C-alpha atoms as an extended CHARMM CRD file, in Angstrom:
* protein
*
       256  EXT
         1         1  UNK       CA            -28.3180000000       58.9120000000        4.1630000000  PROA      1               0.0000000000
         2         2  UNK       CA            -31.9850000000       59.7890000000        4.3590000000  PROA      2               0.0000000000
         3         3  UNK       CA            -33.5240000000       59.9090000000        7.6930000000  PROA      3               0.0000000000
         4         4  UNK       CA            -36.2820000000       57.3120000000        6.7460000000  PROA      4               0.0000000000
         5         5  UNK       CA            -33.4910000000       55.0170000000        5.4670000000  PROA      5               0.0000000000
         6         6  UNK       CA            -31.7070000000       55.2420000000        8.8290000000  PROA      6               0.0000000000
         7         7  UNK       CA            -34.8830000000       54.6120000000       10.8540000000  PROA      7               0.0000000000
         8         8  UNK       CA            -35.8570000000       51.4610000000        8.6610000000  PROA      8               0.0000000000
         9         9  UNK       CA            -32.3110000000       50.0040000000        8.9050000000  PROA      9               0.0000000000
        10        10  UNK       CA            -32.1130000000       50.6570000000       12.8070000000  PROA      10              0.0000000000
        11        11  UNK       CA            -35.6030000000       48.9140000000       13.2040000000  PROA      11              0.0000000000
        12        12  UNK       CA            -34.7050000000       45.9760000000       11.0870000000  PROA      12              0.0000000000
        13        13  UNK       CA            -31.9430000000       45.1150000000       13.5820000000  PROA      13              0.0000000000
        14        14  UNK       CA            -34.3570000000       44.9340000000       16.4480000000  PROA      14              0.0000000000
        15        15  UNK       CA            -37.9330000000       43.5630000000       15.1610000000  PROA      15              0.0000000000
        16        16  UNK       CA            -39.0130000000       40.9040000000       13.1790000000  PROA      16              0.0000000000
        17        17  UNK       CA            -40.0380000000       42.2630000000        9.8390000000  PROA      17              0.0000000000
        18        18  UNK       CA            -42.6910000000       39.6660000000        8.5450000000  PROA      18              0.0000000000
        19        19  UNK       CA            -45.7620000000       38.9780000000       10.3710000000  PROA      19              0.0000000000
        20        20  UNK       CA            -47.4550000000       35.5610000000        9.7140000000  PROA      20              0.0000000000
        21        21  UNK       CA            -50.1240000000       36.0300000000        7.1950000000  PROA      21              0.0000000000
        22        22  UNK       CA            -53.8050000000       35.1660000000        7.8620000000  PROA      22              0.0000000000
        23        23  UNK       CA            -54.3300000000       34.9420000000        4.0990000000  PROA      23              0.0000000000
        24        24  UNK       CA            -51.2920000000       32.5210000000        2.5790000000  PROA      24              0.0000000000
        25        25  UNK       CA            -51.0300000000       35.1870000000       -0.1770000000  PROA      25              0.0000000000
        26        26  UNK       CA            -51.0040000000       38.1490000000        2.1390000000  PROA      26              0.0000000000
        27        27  UNK       CA            -48.4600000000       39.3420000000        4.5390000000  PROA      27              0.0000000000
        28        28  UNK       CA            -46.9300000000       42.7790000000        5.7470000000  PROA      28              0.0000000000
        29        29  UNK       CA            -43.4790000000       44.1760000000        6.6520000000  PROA      29              0.0000000000
        30        30  UNK       CA            -42.8120000000       46.4850000000        9.4820000000  PROA      30              0.0000000000
        31        31  UNK       CA            -40.2100000000       49.1240000000        8.8380000000  PROA      31              0.0000000000
        32        32  UNK       CA            -39.6840000000       52.2230000000       10.7360000000  PROA      32              0.0000000000
        33        33  UNK       CA            -42.6870000000       51.5170000000       12.8190000000  PROA      33              0.0000000000
        34        34  UNK       CA            -44.6550000000       51.4240000000        9.9180000000  PROA      34              0.0000000000
        35        35  UNK       CA            -46.5860000000       48.2890000000        8.2300000000  PROA      35              0.0000000000
        36        36  UNK       CA            -46.3030000000       47.8480000000        4.5230000000  PROA      36              0.0000000000
        37        37  UNK       CA            -48.6560000000       45.1450000000        2.7680000000  PROA      37              0.0000000000
        38        38  UNK       CA            -46.9820000000       42.4030000000        0.8740000000  PROA      38              0.0000000000
        39        39  UNK       CA            -49.0250000000       40.7420000000       -1.8070000000  PROA      39              0.0000000000
        40        40  UNK       CA            -47.7160000000       36.8830000000       -2.8400000000  PROA      40              0.0000000000
        41        41  UNK       CA            -48.2930000000       36.4080000000       -6.3930000000  PROA      41              0.0000000000
        42        42  UNK       CA            -47.8610000000       32.4980000000       -7.1590000000  PROA      42              0.0000000000
        43        43  UNK       CA            -47.2680000000       32.0800000000      -10.9090000000  PROA      43              0.0000000000
        44        44  UNK       CA            -46.9100000000       28.8000000000      -13.0580000000  PROA      44              0.0000000000
        45        45  UNK       CA            -44.0110000000       30.3550000000      -15.1080000000  PROA      45              0.0000000000
        46        46  UNK       CA            -42.1510000000       31.8850000000      -12.0430000000  PROA      46              0.0000000000
        47        47  UNK       CA            -38.8470000000       30.1050000000      -11.6030000000  PROA      47              0.0000000000
        48        48  UNK       CA            -37.2820000000       32.1180000000       -8.8880000000  PROA      48              0.0000000000
        49        49  UNK       CA            -38.6500000000       34.7870000000       -6.2750000000  PROA      49              0.0000000000
        50        50  UNK       CA            -38.8830000000       38.5020000000       -7.7370000000  PROA      50              0.0000000000
        51        51  UNK       CA            -40.0140000000       41.5510000000       -5.7770000000  PROA      51              0.0000000000
        52        52  UNK       CA            -41.1480000000       45.0820000000       -6.7780000000  PROA      52              0.0000000000
        53        53  UNK       CA            -42.6240000000       47.9500000000       -4.8160000000  PROA      53              0.0000000000
        54        54  UNK       CA            -45.8420000000       49.6000000000       -6.1140000000  PROA      54              0.0000000000
        55        55  UNK       CA            -45.5490000000       53.3060000000       -5.2770000000  PROA      55              0.0000000000
        56        56  UNK       CA            -49.0750000000       54.0710000000       -6.1010000000  PROA      56              0.0000000000
        57        57  UNK       CA            -50.6700000000       51.4970000000       -3.4280000000  PROA      57              0.0000000000
        58        58  UNK       CA            -47.5100000000       51.5440000000       -1.0730000000  PROA      58              0.0000000000
        59        59  UNK       CA            -47.4700000000       47.5330000000       -1.5730000000  PROA      59              0.0000000000
        60        60  UNK       CA            -44.5590000000       44.9870000000       -1.9730000000  PROA      60              0.0000000000
        61        61  UNK       CA            -45.3450000000       42.5740000000       -4.7200000000  PROA      61              0.0000000000
        62        62  UNK       CA            -43.6530000000       39.2840000000       -4.5350000000  PROA      62              0.0000000000
        63        63  UNK       CA            -43.6630000000       36.6820000000       -7.5980000000  PROA      63              0.0000000000
        64        64  UNK       CA            -42.9400000000       33.1750000000       -6.6710000000  PROA      64              0.0000000000
        65        65  UNK       CA            -43.2640000000       29.5770000000       -8.3260000000  PROA      65              0.0000000000
        66        66  UNK       CA            -46.6890000000       27.8550000000       -7.5660000000  PROA      66              0.0000000000
        67        67  UNK       CA            -45.1620000000       25.3240000000       -5.3770000000  PROA      67              0.0000000000
        68        68  UNK       CA            -42.5730000000       27.5830000000       -3.5190000000  PROA      68              0.0000000000
        69        69  UNK       CA            -42.8350000000       27.3880000000        0.4690000000  PROA      69              0.0000000000
        70        70  UNK       CA            -44.6130000000       30.6580000000        1.6050000000  PROA      70              0.0000000000
        71        71  UNK       CA            -42.4330000000       30.7830000000        4.7350000000  PROA      71              0.0000000000
        72        72  UNK       CA            -39.3970000000       30.4970000000        3.1000000000  PROA      72              0.0000000000
        73        73  UNK       CA            -40.5390000000       33.3620000000        0.6310000000  PROA      73              0.0000000000
        74        74  UNK       CA            -41.4300000000       35.4600000000        3.4120000000  PROA      74              0.0000000000
        75        75  UNK       CA            -38.0980000000       34.8460000000        5.0480000000  PROA      75              0.0000000000
        76        76  UNK       CA            -36.4500000000       35.7610000000        1.8720000000  PROA      76              0.0000000000
        77        77  UNK       CA            -38.3450000000       38.9980000000        1.7590000000  PROA      77              0.0000000000
        78        78  UNK       CA            -37.1900000000       39.4520000000        5.4930000000  PROA      78              0.0000000000
        79        79  UNK       CA            -33.5990000000       39.6980000000        4.2640000000  PROA      79              0.0000000000
        80        80  UNK       CA            -34.1720000000       42.3200000000        1.6680000000  PROA      80              0.0000000000
        81        81  UNK       CA            -34.6790000000       45.2140000000        4.2790000000  PROA      81              0.0000000000
        82        82  UNK       CA            -32.0150000000       47.3850000000        2.3200000000  PROA      82              0.0000000000
        83        83  UNK       CA            -33.7510000000       47.0730000000       -0.7480000000  PROA      83              0.0000000000
        84        84  UNK       CA            -37.0570000000       47.6880000000        0.6050000000  PROA      84              0.0000000000
        85        85  UNK       CA            -35.8900000000       50.7540000000        2.5500000000  PROA      85              0.0000000000
        86        86  UNK       CA            -34.3770000000       52.1010000000       -0.8050000000  PROA      86              0.0000000000
        87        87  UNK       CA            -37.8340000000       51.4920000000       -2.5500000000  PROA      87              0.0000000000
        88        88  UNK       CA            -39.9350000000       53.0700000000        0.1060000000  PROA      88              0.0000000000
        89        89  UNK       CA            -37.5760000000       55.9880000000        0.1830000000  PROA      89              0.0000000000
        90        90  UNK       CA            -38.6260000000       56.5760000000       -3.3870000000  PROA      90              0.0000000000
        91        91  UNK       CA            -42.3550000000       57.2410000000       -2.4730000000  PROA      91              0.0000000000
        92        92  UNK       CA            -43.6900000000       60.4880000000       -3.3100000000  PROA      92              0.0000000000
        93        93  UNK       CA            -44.4560000000       62.9000000000       -0.1740000000  PROA      93              0.0000000000
        94        94  UNK       CA            -48.1300000000       63.2620000000        0.4910000000  PROA      94              0.0000000000
        95        95  UNK       CA            -49.4190000000       66.6040000000       -0.4980000000  PROA      95              0.0000000000
        96        96  UNK       CA            -52.4550000000       67.8210000000        1.8460000000  PROA      96              0.0000000000
        97        97  UNK       CA            -54.5250000000       70.0270000000       -0.7660000000  PROA      97              0.0000000000
        98        98  UNK       CA            -55.4550000000       73.1490000000        1.3940000000  PROA      98              0.0000000000
        99        99  UNK       CA            -54.8460000000       76.8610000000        1.2440000000  PROA      99              0.0000000000
       100       100  UNK       CA            -51.3860000000       77.5980000000       -0.0080000000  PROA      100             0.0000000000
       101       101  UNK       CA            -50.9750000000       74.1150000000       -1.3310000000  PROA      101             0.0000000000
       102       102  UNK       CA            -49.8100000000       73.5880000000       -4.9170000000  PROA      102             0.0000000000
       103       103  UNK       CA            -51.2040000000       70.7980000000       -7.2330000000  PROA      103             0.0000000000
       104       104  UNK       CA            -51.1720000000       69.7350000000      -10.7860000000  PROA      104             0.0000000000
       105       105  UNK       CA            -54.0740000000       70.6780000000      -13.0800000000  PROA      105             0.0000000000
       106       106  UNK       CA            -53.7200000000       69.8910000000      -16.9170000000  PROA      106             0.0000000000
       107       107  UNK       CA            -50.0530000000       69.3670000000      -16.2290000000  PROA      107             0.0000000000
       108       108  UNK       CA            -49.3570000000       72.7450000000      -14.5270000000  PROA      108             0.0000000000
       109       109  UNK       CA            -48.7510000000       73.5310000000      -11.0770000000  PROA      109             0.0000000000
       110       110  UNK       CA            -51.5290000000       75.5680000000       -9.6450000000  PROA      110             0.0000000000
       111       111  UNK       CA            -51.9350000000       77.0790000000       -6.1030000000  PROA      111             0.0000000000
       112       112  UNK       CA            -54.8470000000       76.9930000000       -3.9700000000  PROA      112             0.0000000000
       113       113  UNK       CA            -55.7900000000       80.6490000000       -2.6780000000  PROA      113             0.0000000000
       114       114  UNK       CA            -58.4440000000       80.4640000000       -0.0210000000  PROA      114             0.0000000000
       115       115  UNK       CA            -60.2180000000       83.7180000000        0.9700000000  PROA      115             0.0000000000
       116       116  UNK       CA            -62.6850000000       83.6140000000        4.0830000000  PROA      116             0.0000000000
       117       117  UNK       CA            -65.1200000000       85.9360000000        2.4130000000  PROA      117             0.0000000000
       118       118  UNK       CA            -64.8560000000       84.7650000000       -1.0880000000  PROA      118             0.0000000000
       119       119  UNK       CA            -67.4470000000       82.8190000000       -2.9070000000  PROA      119             0.0000000000
       120       120  UNK       CA            -67.7160000000       79.0780000000       -2.1730000000  PROA      120             0.0000000000
       121       121  UNK       CA            -67.4450000000       78.0770000000       -5.6460000000  PROA      121             0.0000000000
       122       122  UNK       CA            -63.8750000000       77.1490000000       -6.9280000000  PROA      122             0.0000000000
       123       123  UNK       CA            -62.5630000000       79.2340000000       -9.8150000000  PROA      123             0.0000000000
       124       124  UNK       CA            -59.1730000000       78.9950000000      -11.7640000000  PROA      124             0.0000000000
       125       125  UNK       CA            -57.5420000000       82.3190000000      -12.7530000000  PROA      125             0.0000000000
       126       126  UNK       CA            -53.7230000000       83.1810000000      -13.3040000000  PROA      126             0.0000000000
       127       127  UNK       CA            -52.7190000000       79.9050000000      -11.7230000000  PROA      127             0.0000000000
       128       128  UNK       CA            -54.5550000000       80.1880000000       -8.5990000000  PROA      128             0.0000000000
       129       129  UNK       CA            -57.5450000000       78.2820000000       -7.8090000000  PROA      129             0.0000000000
       130       130  UNK       CA            -59.8540000000       80.5920000000       -5.9230000000  PROA      130             0.0000000000
       131       131  UNK       CA            -62.0890000000       79.6620000000       -3.1100000000  PROA      131             0.0000000000
       132       132  UNK       CA            -64.0290000000       80.8570000000       -0.2910000000  PROA      132             0.0000000000
       133       133  UNK       CA            -66.3560000000       79.6440000000        2.4150000000  PROA      133             0.0000000000
       134       134  UNK       CA            -65.4570000000       77.4040000000        5.4810000000  PROA      134             0.0000000000
       135       135  UNK       CA            -61.6950000000       76.5020000000        5.4460000000  PROA      135             0.0000000000
       136       136  UNK       CA            -62.3050000000       73.0220000000        6.5890000000  PROA      136             0.0000000000
       137       137  UNK       CA            -64.4420000000       71.9720000000        3.5830000000  PROA      137             0.0000000000
       138       138  UNK       CA            -61.9900000000       73.5620000000        0.9720000000  PROA      138             0.0000000000
       139       139  UNK       CA            -60.1690000000       70.2580000000        0.0490000000  PROA      139             0.0000000000
       140       140  UNK       CA            -63.4030000000       68.4940000000       -0.6770000000  PROA      140             0.0000000000
       141       141  UNK       CA            -64.9010000000       71.2990000000       -2.5960000000  PROA      141             0.0000000000
       142       142  UNK       CA            -61.4580000000       71.4800000000       -4.7440000000  PROA      142             0.0000000000
       143       143  UNK       CA            -61.8110000000       67.4470000000       -5.1290000000  PROA      143             0.0000000000
       144       144  UNK       CA            -65.4660000000       67.8280000000       -6.3470000000  PROA      144             0.0000000000
       145       145  UNK       CA            -64.2960000000       70.6510000000       -8.8400000000  PROA      145             0.0000000000
       146       146  UNK       CA            -61.5820000000       68.5720000000      -10.2280000000  PROA      146             0.0000000000
       147       147  UNK       CA            -63.8870000000       65.5160000000      -10.6900000000  PROA      147             0.0000000000
       148       148  UNK       CA            -66.2130000000       67.8830000000      -12.5240000000  PROA      148             0.0000000000
       149       149  UNK       CA            -63.5860000000       69.2540000000      -14.8010000000  PROA      149             0.0000000000
       150       150  UNK       CA            -62.3160000000       65.8010000000      -15.3220000000  PROA      150             0.0000000000
       151       151  UNK       CA            -65.6470000000       64.4920000000      -16.2460000000  PROA      151             0.0000000000
       152       152  UNK       CA            -66.4670000000       67.4120000000      -18.6130000000  PROA      152             0.0000000000
       153       153  UNK       CA            -63.2320000000       67.1820000000      -20.3690000000  PROA      153             0.0000000000
       154       154  UNK       CA            -63.0670000000       63.4180000000      -20.9380000000  PROA      154             0.0000000000
       155       155  UNK       CA            -66.7520000000       63.3650000000      -21.7740000000  PROA      155             0.0000000000
       156       156  UNK       CA            -66.1400000000       65.9540000000      -24.7490000000  PROA      156             0.0000000000
       157       157  UNK       CA            -62.7590000000       64.1010000000      -25.8430000000  PROA      157             0.0000000000
       158       158  UNK       CA            -64.5640000000       60.8050000000      -25.7970000000  PROA      158             0.0000000000
       159       159  UNK       CA            -67.0990000000       62.2490000000      -28.0790000000  PROA      159             0.0000000000
       160       160  UNK       CA            -64.6680000000       63.7630000000      -30.1510000000  PROA      160             0.0000000000
       161       161  UNK       CA            -62.4810000000       60.5550000000      -30.8010000000  PROA      161             0.0000000000
       162       162  UNK       CA            -65.4630000000       58.4390000000      -31.3120000000  PROA      162             0.0000000000
       163       163  UNK       CA            -66.6570000000       60.6530000000      -34.0690000000  PROA      163             0.0000000000
       164       164  UNK       CA            -63.3990000000       60.6000000000      -35.6580000000  PROA      164             0.0000000000
       165       165  UNK       CA            -63.3870000000       56.7570000000      -35.6190000000  PROA      165             0.0000000000
       166       166  UNK       CA            -67.0140000000       56.4900000000      -36.8140000000  PROA      166             0.0000000000
       167       167  UNK       CA            -67.8590000000       54.8400000000      -33.4710000000  PROA      167             0.0000000000
       168       168  UNK       CA            -70.6730000000       55.4500000000      -30.6040000000  PROA      168             0.0000000000
       169       169  UNK       CA            -69.4100000000       55.7480000000      -27.1740000000  PROA      169             0.0000000000
       170       170  UNK       CA            -71.5940000000       54.5870000000      -24.0300000000  PROA      170             0.0000000000
       171       171  UNK       CA            -71.6970000000       56.2420000000      -20.7280000000  PROA      171             0.0000000000
       172       172  UNK       CA            -68.6430000000       58.1730000000      -19.4380000000  PROA      172             0.0000000000
       173       173  UNK       CA            -67.8560000000       58.3710000000      -15.7780000000  PROA      173             0.0000000000
       174       174  UNK       CA            -65.0230000000       58.9340000000      -13.5510000000  PROA      174             0.0000000000
       175       175  UNK       CA            -63.6090000000       57.1930000000      -10.3720000000  PROA      175             0.0000000000
       176       176  UNK       CA            -60.4330000000       56.9100000000       -8.3890000000  PROA      176             0.0000000000
       177       177  UNK       CA            -59.0280000000       53.4910000000       -8.8730000000  PROA      177             0.0000000000
       178       178  UNK       CA            -55.2160000000       52.8810000000       -7.8540000000  PROA      178             0.0000000000
       179       179  UNK       CA            -54.2250000000       50.3610000000      -10.5870000000  PROA      179             0.0000000000
       180       180  UNK       CA            -55.4620000000       51.7630000000      -13.8690000000  PROA      180             0.0000000000
       181       181  UNK       CA            -56.0660000000       54.8800000000      -15.7350000000  PROA      181             0.0000000000
       182       182  UNK       CA            -59.1940000000       53.9170000000      -17.6410000000  PROA      182             0.0000000000
       183       183  UNK       CA            -61.3660000000       50.8830000000      -18.7880000000  PROA      183             0.0000000000
       184       184  UNK       CA            -63.9500000000       50.2080000000      -21.5930000000  PROA      184             0.0000000000
       185       185  UNK       CA            -66.7660000000       47.8030000000      -20.8560000000  PROA      185             0.0000000000
       186       186  UNK       CA            -68.2760000000       45.6960000000      -23.3860000000  PROA      186             0.0000000000
       187       187  UNK       CA            -71.4590000000       48.0290000000      -23.4970000000  PROA      187             0.0000000000
       188       188  UNK       CA            -69.5500000000       50.7250000000      -24.7300000000  PROA      188             0.0000000000
       189       189  UNK       CA            -69.1540000000       52.4590000000      -21.3880000000  PROA      189             0.0000000000
       190       190  UNK       CA            -65.8640000000       54.1980000000      -20.3070000000  PROA      190             0.0000000000
       191       191  UNK       CA            -64.7060000000       54.8560000000      -16.9700000000  PROA      191             0.0000000000
       192       192  UNK       CA            -61.6250000000       57.0660000000      -16.4040000000  PROA      192             0.0000000000
       193       193  UNK       CA            -59.3540000000       57.9370000000      -13.4630000000  PROA      193             0.0000000000
       194       194  UNK       CA            -60.4080000000       61.5580000000      -12.7470000000  PROA      194             0.0000000000
       195       195  UNK       CA            -56.8730000000       62.3240000000      -11.6870000000  PROA      195             0.0000000000
       196       196  UNK       CA            -55.9570000000       62.3540000000      -15.4020000000  PROA      196             0.0000000000
       197       197  UNK       CA            -57.3360000000       66.0570000000      -15.4370000000  PROA      197             0.0000000000
       198       198  UNK       CA            -53.9290000000       66.8540000000      -13.4820000000  PROA      198             0.0000000000
       199       199  UNK       CA            -51.8100000000       64.9800000000      -16.2760000000  PROA      199             0.0000000000
       200       200  UNK       CA            -50.6640000000       67.0650000000      -19.2730000000  PROA      200             0.0000000000
       201       201  UNK       CA            -53.2840000000       67.3340000000      -22.0440000000  PROA      201             0.0000000000
       202       202  UNK       CA            -51.3530000000       64.9610000000      -24.3230000000  PROA      202             0.0000000000
       203       203  UNK       CA            -51.4130000000       62.2730000000      -21.5060000000  PROA      203             0.0000000000
       204       204  UNK       CA            -55.1610000000       62.6730000000      -21.0150000000  PROA      204             0.0000000000
       205       205  UNK       CA            -55.9350000000       62.6130000000      -24.8080000000  PROA      205             0.0000000000
       206       206  UNK       CA            -54.0490000000       59.7910000000      -25.5810000000  PROA      206             0.0000000000
       207       207  UNK       CA            -55.6190000000       57.8440000000      -22.5730000000  PROA      207             0.0000000000
       208       208  UNK       CA            -59.1960000000       58.7890000000      -24.1640000000  PROA      208             0.0000000000
       209       209  UNK       CA            -58.0020000000       57.6040000000      -27.7670000000  PROA      209             0.0000000000
       210       210  UNK       CA            -56.8530000000       54.4810000000      -26.3110000000  PROA      210             0.0000000000
       211       211  UNK       CA            -60.2510000000       53.5940000000      -24.6560000000  PROA      211             0.0000000000
       212       212  UNK       CA            -62.1090000000       54.9430000000      -27.7810000000  PROA      212             0.0000000000
       213       213  UNK       CA            -59.9960000000       52.3620000000      -29.8240000000  PROA      213             0.0000000000
       214       214  UNK       CA            -61.5460000000       49.6960000000      -27.5230000000  PROA      214             0.0000000000
       215       215  UNK       CA            -64.8930000000       50.3330000000      -28.7890000000  PROA      215             0.0000000000
       216       216  UNK       CA            -63.9160000000       48.6530000000      -31.8490000000  PROA      216             0.0000000000
       217       217  UNK       CA            -61.2870000000       46.1980000000      -30.6930000000  PROA      217             0.0000000000
       218       218  UNK       CA            -61.2600000000       44.8510000000      -27.1010000000  PROA      218             0.0000000000
       219       219  UNK       CA            -57.7070000000       43.6690000000      -27.3670000000  PROA      219             0.0000000000
       220       220  UNK       CA            -54.1350000000       45.2760000000      -27.8860000000  PROA      220             0.0000000000
       221       221  UNK       CA            -53.3700000000       43.6700000000      -31.2320000000  PROA      221             0.0000000000
       222       222  UNK       CA            -51.9670000000       45.3880000000      -34.0620000000  PROA      222             0.0000000000
       223       223  UNK       CA            -55.5690000000       46.7800000000      -35.3690000000  PROA      223             0.0000000000
       224       224  UNK       CA            -55.9660000000       48.2610000000      -32.0170000000  PROA      224             0.0000000000
       225       225  UNK       CA            -52.8400000000       50.3710000000      -31.9860000000  PROA      225             0.0000000000
       226       226  UNK       CA            -53.2300000000       51.0900000000      -35.8050000000  PROA      226             0.0000000000
       227       227  UNK       CA            -56.7640000000       52.7570000000      -34.9010000000  PROA      227             0.0000000000
       228       228  UNK       CA            -55.2450000000       54.5870000000      -32.0090000000  PROA      228             0.0000000000
       229       229  UNK       CA            -52.5700000000       55.8420000000      -34.0050000000  PROA      229             0.0000000000
       230       230  UNK       CA            -55.0740000000       56.9720000000      -36.7430000000  PROA      230             0.0000000000
       231       231  UNK       CA            -57.4680000000       59.0780000000      -34.4450000000  PROA      231             0.0000000000
       232       232  UNK       CA            -54.7810000000       60.4170000000      -32.0210000000  PROA      232             0.0000000000
       233       233  UNK       CA            -52.9080000000       63.5000000000      -32.9530000000  PROA      233             0.0000000000
       234       234  UNK       CA            -49.5670000000       62.7910000000      -31.0010000000  PROA      234             0.0000000000
       235       235  UNK       CA            -47.4750000000       60.2410000000      -29.8640000000  PROA      235             0.0000000000
       236       236  UNK       CA            -49.5670000000       57.5280000000      -27.7780000000  PROA      236             0.0000000000
       237       237  UNK       CA            -46.2580000000       55.7210000000      -27.0260000000  PROA      237             0.0000000000
       238       238  UNK       CA            -44.9530000000       58.9710000000      -25.3990000000  PROA      238             0.0000000000
       239       239  UNK       CA            -48.2360000000       59.2840000000      -23.3530000000  PROA      239             0.0000000000
       240       240  UNK       CA            -47.7470000000       55.6090000000      -22.0450000000  PROA      240             0.0000000000
       241       241  UNK       CA            -43.9990000000       56.5530000000      -21.1220000000  PROA      241             0.0000000000
       242       242  UNK       CA            -45.1380000000       59.5740000000      -19.1860000000  PROA      242             0.0000000000
       243       243  UNK       CA            -47.9680000000       57.6660000000      -17.3090000000  PROA      243             0.0000000000
       244       244  UNK       CA            -45.4400000000       54.8490000000      -16.3370000000  PROA      244             0.0000000000
       245       245  UNK       CA            -42.6910000000       57.3930000000      -15.2610000000  PROA      245             0.0000000000
       246       246  UNK       CA            -44.7400000000       60.2050000000      -13.8070000000  PROA      246             0.0000000000
       247       247  UNK       CA            -48.3200000000       58.6920000000      -13.1060000000  PROA      247             0.0000000000
       248       248  UNK       CA            -47.6710000000       57.7200000000       -9.3870000000  PROA      248             0.0000000000
       249       249  UNK       CA            -47.2950000000       61.5730000000       -8.7870000000  PROA      249             0.0000000000
       250       250  UNK       CA            -50.8410000000       62.0330000000       -9.5730000000  PROA      250             0.0000000000
       251       251  UNK       CA            -51.7680000000       59.9110000000       -6.4190000000  PROA      251             0.0000000000
       252       252  UNK       CA            -49.9310000000       61.8720000000       -3.8200000000  PROA      252             0.0000000000
       253       253  UNK       CA            -52.3610000000       64.4100000000       -3.3120000000  PROA      253             0.0000000000
       254       254  UNK       CA            -55.0600000000       64.0550000000       -0.3830000000  PROA      254             0.0000000000
       255       255  UNK       CA            -58.3940000000       65.7370000000       -0.2040000000  PROA      255             0.0000000000
       256       256  UNK       CA            -59.2130000000       64.7490000000        3.4580000000  PROA      256             0.0000000000
């Protein structure tokens, strides 16, 4: 039995798991001495309580009928500590990006190689991210390099797929949202999650094709998927499966 699992079960016997929420749709669970947020999601179609664990956000999401008593719902969650322990145990370990650490870049692991007397500029060669300068600023400089790489790749590929589709894209930008990989606005501007630069090429490119298709179809109907399939050279479905199964791993890297 994993150590974290034992700690959670032990603590569950001696402490109350659910703290009374100030917001009726927010609460938290205390497991193994750590607090985990719970988001209550009342839904008109819900007929029973259902719960899932969002590994990217480290958040428990509880769906419940609209008129269901919040206190009873939280008491139900309180009784699910074994399930919660299992789910929390599946979270990816945090990877601190520093000298010697390995991280993904375009689907391949690369290793940070810091040299005190080396150039401050980050360069990639033979699977190594070479970087010099002050060691304490290495994580942030690697993050800036990754973001710049992401913006360049995603920008070029947006123009490429827009050209194939006969469309005109607006401004391309990158950010680090936890809940989505990309979004397309009505003015044609597209924002990507910069962590896509860590994913395999086919995943990143499929995401770009998806957003470019939204320049013409702001929905996910048959015409939209037909356009994605027409402009993307691979399997968009395979890319979506990869993001669903492996995407959470791109959020395990910390640059602070």
